Every structure is written in structure tokens, then in C-alpha cells.
mmCIF file of C-alpha atoms in Angstrom:
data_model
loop_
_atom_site.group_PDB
_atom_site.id
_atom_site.type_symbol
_atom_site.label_atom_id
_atom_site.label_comp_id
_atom_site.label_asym_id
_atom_site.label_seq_id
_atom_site.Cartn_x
_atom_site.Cartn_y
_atom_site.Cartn_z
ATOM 1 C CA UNK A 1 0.000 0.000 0.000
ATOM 2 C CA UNK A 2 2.857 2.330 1.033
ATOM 3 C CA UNK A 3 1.435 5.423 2.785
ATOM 4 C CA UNK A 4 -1.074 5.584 5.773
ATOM 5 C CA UNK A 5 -2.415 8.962 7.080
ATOM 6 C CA UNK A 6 -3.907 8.823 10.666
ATOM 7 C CA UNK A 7 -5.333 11.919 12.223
ATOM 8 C CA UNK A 8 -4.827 12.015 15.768
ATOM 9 C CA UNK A 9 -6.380 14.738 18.664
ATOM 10 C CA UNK A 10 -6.640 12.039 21.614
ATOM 11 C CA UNK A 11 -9.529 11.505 21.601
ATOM 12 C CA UNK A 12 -10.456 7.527 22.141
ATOM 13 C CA UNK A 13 -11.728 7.727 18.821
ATOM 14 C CA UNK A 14 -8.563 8.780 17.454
ATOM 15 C CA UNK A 15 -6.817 5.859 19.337
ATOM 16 C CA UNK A 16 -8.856 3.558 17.859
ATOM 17 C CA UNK A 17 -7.904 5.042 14.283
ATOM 18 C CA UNK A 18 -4.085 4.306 14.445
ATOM 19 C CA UNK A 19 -4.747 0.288 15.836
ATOM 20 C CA UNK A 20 -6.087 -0.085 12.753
ATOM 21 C CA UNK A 21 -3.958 1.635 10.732
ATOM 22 C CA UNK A 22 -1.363 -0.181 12.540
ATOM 23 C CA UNK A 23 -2.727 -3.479 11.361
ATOM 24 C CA UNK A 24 -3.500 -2.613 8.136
ATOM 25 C CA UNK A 25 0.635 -0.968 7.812
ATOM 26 C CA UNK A 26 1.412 -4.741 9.459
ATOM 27 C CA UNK A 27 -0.440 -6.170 6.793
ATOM 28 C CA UNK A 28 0.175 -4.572 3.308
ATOM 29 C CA UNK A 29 4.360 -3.574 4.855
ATOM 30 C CA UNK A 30 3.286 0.748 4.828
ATOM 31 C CA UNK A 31 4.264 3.158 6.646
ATOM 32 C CA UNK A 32 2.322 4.975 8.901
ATOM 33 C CA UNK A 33 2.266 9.317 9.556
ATOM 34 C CA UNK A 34 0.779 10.293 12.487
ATOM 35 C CA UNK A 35 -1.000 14.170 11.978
ATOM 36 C CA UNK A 36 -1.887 16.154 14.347
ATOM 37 C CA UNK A 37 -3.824 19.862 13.356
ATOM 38 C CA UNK A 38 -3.337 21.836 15.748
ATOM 39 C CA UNK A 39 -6.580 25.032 15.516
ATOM 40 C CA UNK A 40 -5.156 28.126 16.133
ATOM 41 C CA UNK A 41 -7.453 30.064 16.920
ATOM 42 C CA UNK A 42 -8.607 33.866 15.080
ATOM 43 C CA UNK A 43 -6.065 36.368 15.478
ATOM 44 C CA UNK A 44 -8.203 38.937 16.783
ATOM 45 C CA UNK A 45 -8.825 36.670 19.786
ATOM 46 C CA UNK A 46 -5.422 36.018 20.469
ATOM 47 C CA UNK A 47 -4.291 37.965 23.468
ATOM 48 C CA UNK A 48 -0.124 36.667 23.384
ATOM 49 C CA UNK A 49 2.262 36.416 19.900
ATOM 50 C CA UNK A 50 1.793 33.924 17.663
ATOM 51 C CA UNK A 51 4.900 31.812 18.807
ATOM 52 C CA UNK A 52 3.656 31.517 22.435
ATOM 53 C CA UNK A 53 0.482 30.056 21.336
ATOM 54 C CA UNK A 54 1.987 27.859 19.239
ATOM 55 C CA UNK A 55 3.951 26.189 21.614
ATOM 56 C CA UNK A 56 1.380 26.440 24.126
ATOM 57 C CA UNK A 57 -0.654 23.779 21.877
ATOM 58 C CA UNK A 58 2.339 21.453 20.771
ATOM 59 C CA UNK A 59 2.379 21.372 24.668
ATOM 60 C CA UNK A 60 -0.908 20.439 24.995
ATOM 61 C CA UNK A 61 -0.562 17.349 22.002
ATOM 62 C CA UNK A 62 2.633 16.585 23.140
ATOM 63 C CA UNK A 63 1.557 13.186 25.413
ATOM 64 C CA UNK A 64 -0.770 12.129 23.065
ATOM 65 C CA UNK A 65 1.197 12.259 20.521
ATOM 66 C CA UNK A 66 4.185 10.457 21.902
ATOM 67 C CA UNK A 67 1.846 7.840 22.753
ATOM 68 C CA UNK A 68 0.883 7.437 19.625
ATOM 69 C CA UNK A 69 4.143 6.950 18.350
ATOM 70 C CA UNK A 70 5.166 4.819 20.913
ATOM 71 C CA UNK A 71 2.503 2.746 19.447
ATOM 72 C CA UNK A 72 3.967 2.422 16.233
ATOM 73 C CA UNK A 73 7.257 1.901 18.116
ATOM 74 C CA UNK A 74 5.949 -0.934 19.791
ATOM 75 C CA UNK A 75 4.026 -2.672 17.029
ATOM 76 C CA UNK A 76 7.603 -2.198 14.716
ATOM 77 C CA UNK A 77 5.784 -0.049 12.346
ATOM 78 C CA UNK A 78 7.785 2.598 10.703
ATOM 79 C CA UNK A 79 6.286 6.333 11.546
ATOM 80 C CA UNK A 80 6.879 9.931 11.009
ATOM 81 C CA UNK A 81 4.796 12.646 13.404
ATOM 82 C CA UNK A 82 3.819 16.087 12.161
ATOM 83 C CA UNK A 83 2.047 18.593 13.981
ATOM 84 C CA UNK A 84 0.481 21.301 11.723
ATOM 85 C CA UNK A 85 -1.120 24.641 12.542
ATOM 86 C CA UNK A 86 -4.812 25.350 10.817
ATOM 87 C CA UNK A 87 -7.932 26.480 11.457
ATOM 88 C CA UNK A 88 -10.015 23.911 9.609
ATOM 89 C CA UNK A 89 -8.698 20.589 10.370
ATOM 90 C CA UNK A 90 -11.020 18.580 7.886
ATOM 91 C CA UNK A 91 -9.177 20.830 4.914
ATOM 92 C CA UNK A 92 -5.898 20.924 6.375
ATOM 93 C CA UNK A 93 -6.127 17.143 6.763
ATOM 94 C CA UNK A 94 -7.292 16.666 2.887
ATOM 95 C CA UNK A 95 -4.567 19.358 1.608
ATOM 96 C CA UNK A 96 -2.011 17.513 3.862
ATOM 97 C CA UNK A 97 -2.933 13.907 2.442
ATOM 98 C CA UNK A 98 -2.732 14.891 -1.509
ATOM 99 C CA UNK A 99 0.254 17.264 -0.800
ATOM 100 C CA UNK A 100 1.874 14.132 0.705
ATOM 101 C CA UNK A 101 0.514 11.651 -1.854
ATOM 102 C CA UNK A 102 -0.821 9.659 1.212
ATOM 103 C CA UNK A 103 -2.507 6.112 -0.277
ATOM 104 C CA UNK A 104 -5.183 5.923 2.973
ATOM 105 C CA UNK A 105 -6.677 7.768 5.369
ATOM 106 C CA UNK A 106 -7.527 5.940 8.681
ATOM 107 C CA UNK A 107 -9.104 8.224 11.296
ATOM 108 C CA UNK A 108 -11.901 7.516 14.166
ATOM 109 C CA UNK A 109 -15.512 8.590 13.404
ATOM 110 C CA UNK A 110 -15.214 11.051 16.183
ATOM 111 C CA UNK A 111 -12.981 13.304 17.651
ATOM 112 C CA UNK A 112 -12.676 16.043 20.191
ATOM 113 C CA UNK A 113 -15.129 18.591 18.163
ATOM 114 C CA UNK A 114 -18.777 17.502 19.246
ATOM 115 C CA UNK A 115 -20.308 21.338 19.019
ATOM 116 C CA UNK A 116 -18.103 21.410 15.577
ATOM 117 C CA UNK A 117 -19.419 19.024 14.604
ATOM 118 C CA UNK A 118 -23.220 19.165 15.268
ATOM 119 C CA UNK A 119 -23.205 22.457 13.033
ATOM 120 C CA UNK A 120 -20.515 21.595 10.946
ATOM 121 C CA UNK A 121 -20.099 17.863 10.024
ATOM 122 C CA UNK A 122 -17.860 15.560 11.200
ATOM 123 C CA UNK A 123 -14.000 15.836 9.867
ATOM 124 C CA UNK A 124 -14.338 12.001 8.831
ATOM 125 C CA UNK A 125 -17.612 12.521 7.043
ATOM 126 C CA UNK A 126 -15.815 15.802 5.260
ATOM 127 C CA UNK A 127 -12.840 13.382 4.248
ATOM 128 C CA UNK A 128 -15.296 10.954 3.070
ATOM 129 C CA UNK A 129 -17.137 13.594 0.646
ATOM 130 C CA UNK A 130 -14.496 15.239 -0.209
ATOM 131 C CA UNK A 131 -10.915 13.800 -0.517
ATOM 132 C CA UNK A 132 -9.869 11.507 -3.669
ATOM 133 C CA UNK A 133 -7.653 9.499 -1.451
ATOM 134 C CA UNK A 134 -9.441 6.407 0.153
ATOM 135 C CA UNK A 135 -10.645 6.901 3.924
ATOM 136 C CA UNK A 136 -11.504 4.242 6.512
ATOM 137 C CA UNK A 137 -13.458 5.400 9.221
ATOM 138 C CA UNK A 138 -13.255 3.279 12.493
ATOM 139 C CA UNK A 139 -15.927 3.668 14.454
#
């Protein structure tokens, strides 16, 4: 297969996302990268620089994502971690995935974003409508 793309915020849903990404890398020998999108959130709301709230929410991912690629670690799948800034995580995610030439998406049916998503749509339901590159939702 070559190329799995796994969204990950932490959320149980999210967990659930990369074991099965991590048995479908064991099976077809890909690799796995683990994305986080970190929201940033409007500038006009933002009290401190840029930089300081960056870092303030790589903080914040940090654990979860070194669990995650601990995971990976531990199941002797090969990984690679990025943590992007956005404000639109469904788009950021699709951009990321063609920019990347990604062959899958894995991510959970749910994240973090219930209000989001009750107006908005779920980020795995955008990915399904939207993105050319196959998605598996785990649910």
C-alpha cells in the first residue's frame, strides 16, 4: 500500500484510528504518519504572539502524541509525526494527504469537536465527501 495517514487529537476515537492503521501498515508492509492539526485560533482573539500560542498547543498534544508513536514503536511499524497549525482541520487534513501523496486515510468517526461538529459535520464525514484518497473510518 505504502502510505497511511492517521489523524490524531486524543480523543479515544482517534486511538482507535491508528490500531487499525497499525494493522493494516502490518499487513500490506506501509508506513504509517501520524498528523496532528493543531486550531489556532482567530487572530483577533489572540491575546499573546503567535509563537507563544503555538507552543502552548504542541504542549498540549505533546503526550498524546508520543503515545501514539510509541505505538507504532511498539508494534515495529515505521512512523513519522507532524504537527500542523490550521484552522479547519477537515481541509488541512485533505490538503495535507494529496500534498503528501498519502494512499489511505484511517481516522476515528469522532474526535474532540462535538459542538463542531453538530453544526458543521464531522472531519471524517468531510474526508469521506471530499478527498480523492481512500478513507476508513473506524468507528
Amino acid at each position: 500500500m505504502g502510505k497511511i495517514l492517521v489523524p490524531i487529537d486524543g480523543s479515544p476515537n482517534s486511538v482507535r484510528g491508528l490500531e487499525k492503521a497499525i494493522e493494516l501498515a502490518r499487513k500490506t508492509d506501509s508506513s504509517i504518519t501520524l498528523l496532528h492539526v493543531a486550531m489556532l485560533p482567530p487572530i483577533h482573539v489572540v491575546g499573546h504572539p503567535l509563537d507563544k500560542v503555538k507552543r502552548s498547543l504542541a504542549k498540549k498534544a505533546h503526550k498524546f502524541i508520543k503515545d501514539a508513536e510509541d505505538r507504532c514503536i511498539n508494534e515495529n511499524i515505521q512512523s513519522t509525526t507532524k504537527l500542523i497549525y490550521g484552522s479547519d482541520p477537515p481541509y488541512d487534513i485533505e490538503q495535507f494527504a494529496r500534498k503528501y501523496k498519502h494512499d489511505m486515510i484511517v481516522i476515528g468517526a469522532k474526535g474532540k469537536s462535538t459542538l463542531k461538529r453538530l453544526f458543521l459535520g464531522s472531519v471524517s464525514n468531510y474526508l469521506v465527501q471530499t478527498t480523492k484518497t481512500p478513507v476508513t473510518v473506524i468507528k
